[in-house]
Amino acid sequence: MRHSDVKASSLLSQSIAVQRWDVIDVARGLAILAMIVYHFSWDLSFLQLIETNILQVPAWRWFARCIAGSFLMLSGLGLVLAHAKGFHGGAFLKRLLKVGGAALAVTIATYFAFPDSYIFFGILHCIAVSGVLALPFLRLHPIVTLAAGILCLVAPHLLTSPALDAPWLDWLGLGAADPVTNDYVPIFPWFGLVLLGVAAGRLLLARQETMSLAGWRSKGLSSRLLIWAGRKSLPIYLTHQIILLAILYGVLQIVGPNRMAEAQPFMIQCEATCLQNAQPQTCRTLCSCTVETLRQTDLWQKVLNNTTTPEDQTRISRAAQQCLRQSPPS
């Protein structure tokens, strides 16, 4: 490539980078919308307003991973665009403090709300740390960055060790057991997606065709709303769960918990005991009958509060035996 072509390409990259890309804001807005959908469903499950426990459904878990992955790739791409004309230390530090401060706020808030599963290294923590770790890759060849990203993605399959299970190393994600937390986005493998975003950004800026992508401007109402959400992603992230939980908790006070969701812990324990001597369908029927019988007595609230006495356990066993006598032979 001639020197004039290289210079023209560099000028093109810089002129593109200083623009605000509507298409990236739309993508970030879609990720925010998907996150709200997931957290709304999680809240319904957590408050037992629906029977399904979404944490036990693989499709929901993959949905959550895809959302986190999209945010991380977009953060890598945004890092490239923000510093295409050279590293801006002040702007970078300002963004780092904003994201890092938000991550700290999430940790403090969830520590008081969920002390046994508070968020100590979630999506915001990962974005903040990954932004620092990704800085050297802004000037490396995209192929090198892509290779490093792939290595990060496969690292948990190659380097996992019980020796890395110490709590102060949990942020790496290379321990043999995952910690108990409501949001866990460790450096490995998730930093790999940030690097993929960096590599994609470098490759995009090297192509003249990128001008049409960078120059696209939203005209429809829906895309404008997504752009607004994309540009306000951090405050939306910090406030949406408070709003959702407040609304759904109010709903819970009116309609009460889902009957099947409320009974699920007892059903699991009951069926596990029953399966030692009977078939699964018989156990399901027996335990469902027992639940309905207990609901008609003062025992059910004690079961929910886990305050049953030995005498109560005897009454529960008698209720189960009565249901067993009423069940048709299997």
XYZ file of N, CA, C and O in Angstrom, residues 262 294-295 297-308:
60
model
N -44.589 -21.641 45.301
C -44.523 -21.625 46.762
C -44.302 -23.021 47.326
O -43.584 -23.211 48.309
N -52.238 -30.065 53.358
C -51.592 -29.188 54.333
C -52.059 -27.745 54.196
O -52.100 -27.002 55.186
N -52.391 -27.332 52.985
C -52.867 -25.968 52.776
C -54.145 -25.688 53.580
O -54.438 -24.544 53.927
N -54.740 -26.625 56.542
C -54.454 -26.627 57.979
C -53.453 -25.528 58.311
O -52.941 -24.831 57.436
N -53.176 -25.400 59.604
C -52.193 -24.423 60.048
C -50.761 -24.879 59.772
O -49.808 -24.112 59.950
N -50.612 -26.125 59.327
C -49.271 -26.677 59.100
C -48.565 -26.030 57.903
O -47.332 -25.941 57.891
N -49.342 -25.600 56.912
C -48.712 -25.135 55.678
C -47.823 -23.907 55.910
O -46.705 -23.823 55.394
N -48.285 -22.970 56.702
C -47.483 -21.791 56.982
C -46.223 -22.154 57.750
O -45.158 -21.559 57.543
N -46.322 -23.153 58.619
C -45.134 -23.620 59.338
C -44.136 -24.269 58.390
O -42.923 -24.121 58.550
N -44.657 -25.004 57.395
C -43.778 -25.621 56.396
C -43.049 -24.540 55.609
O -41.830 -24.631 55.378
N -43.773 -23.494 55.208
C -43.163 -22.408 54.436
C -42.114 -21.671 55.262
O -41.080 -21.243 54.731
N -42.383 -21.513 56.547
C -41.449 -20.785 57.413
C -40.370 -21.683 58.012
O -39.499 -21.198 58.747
N -40.451 -22.978 57.688
C -39.490 -23.949 58.207
C -39.445 -23.926 59.738
O -38.379 -23.924 60.364
N -40.643 -23.923 60.341
C -40.744 -23.876 61.811
C -41.544 -25.066 62.352
O -42.127 -24.973 63.436
N -41.559 -26.164 61.617
C -42.324 -27.326 62.070
C -41.622 -28.008 63.240
O -40.389 -28.062 63.303
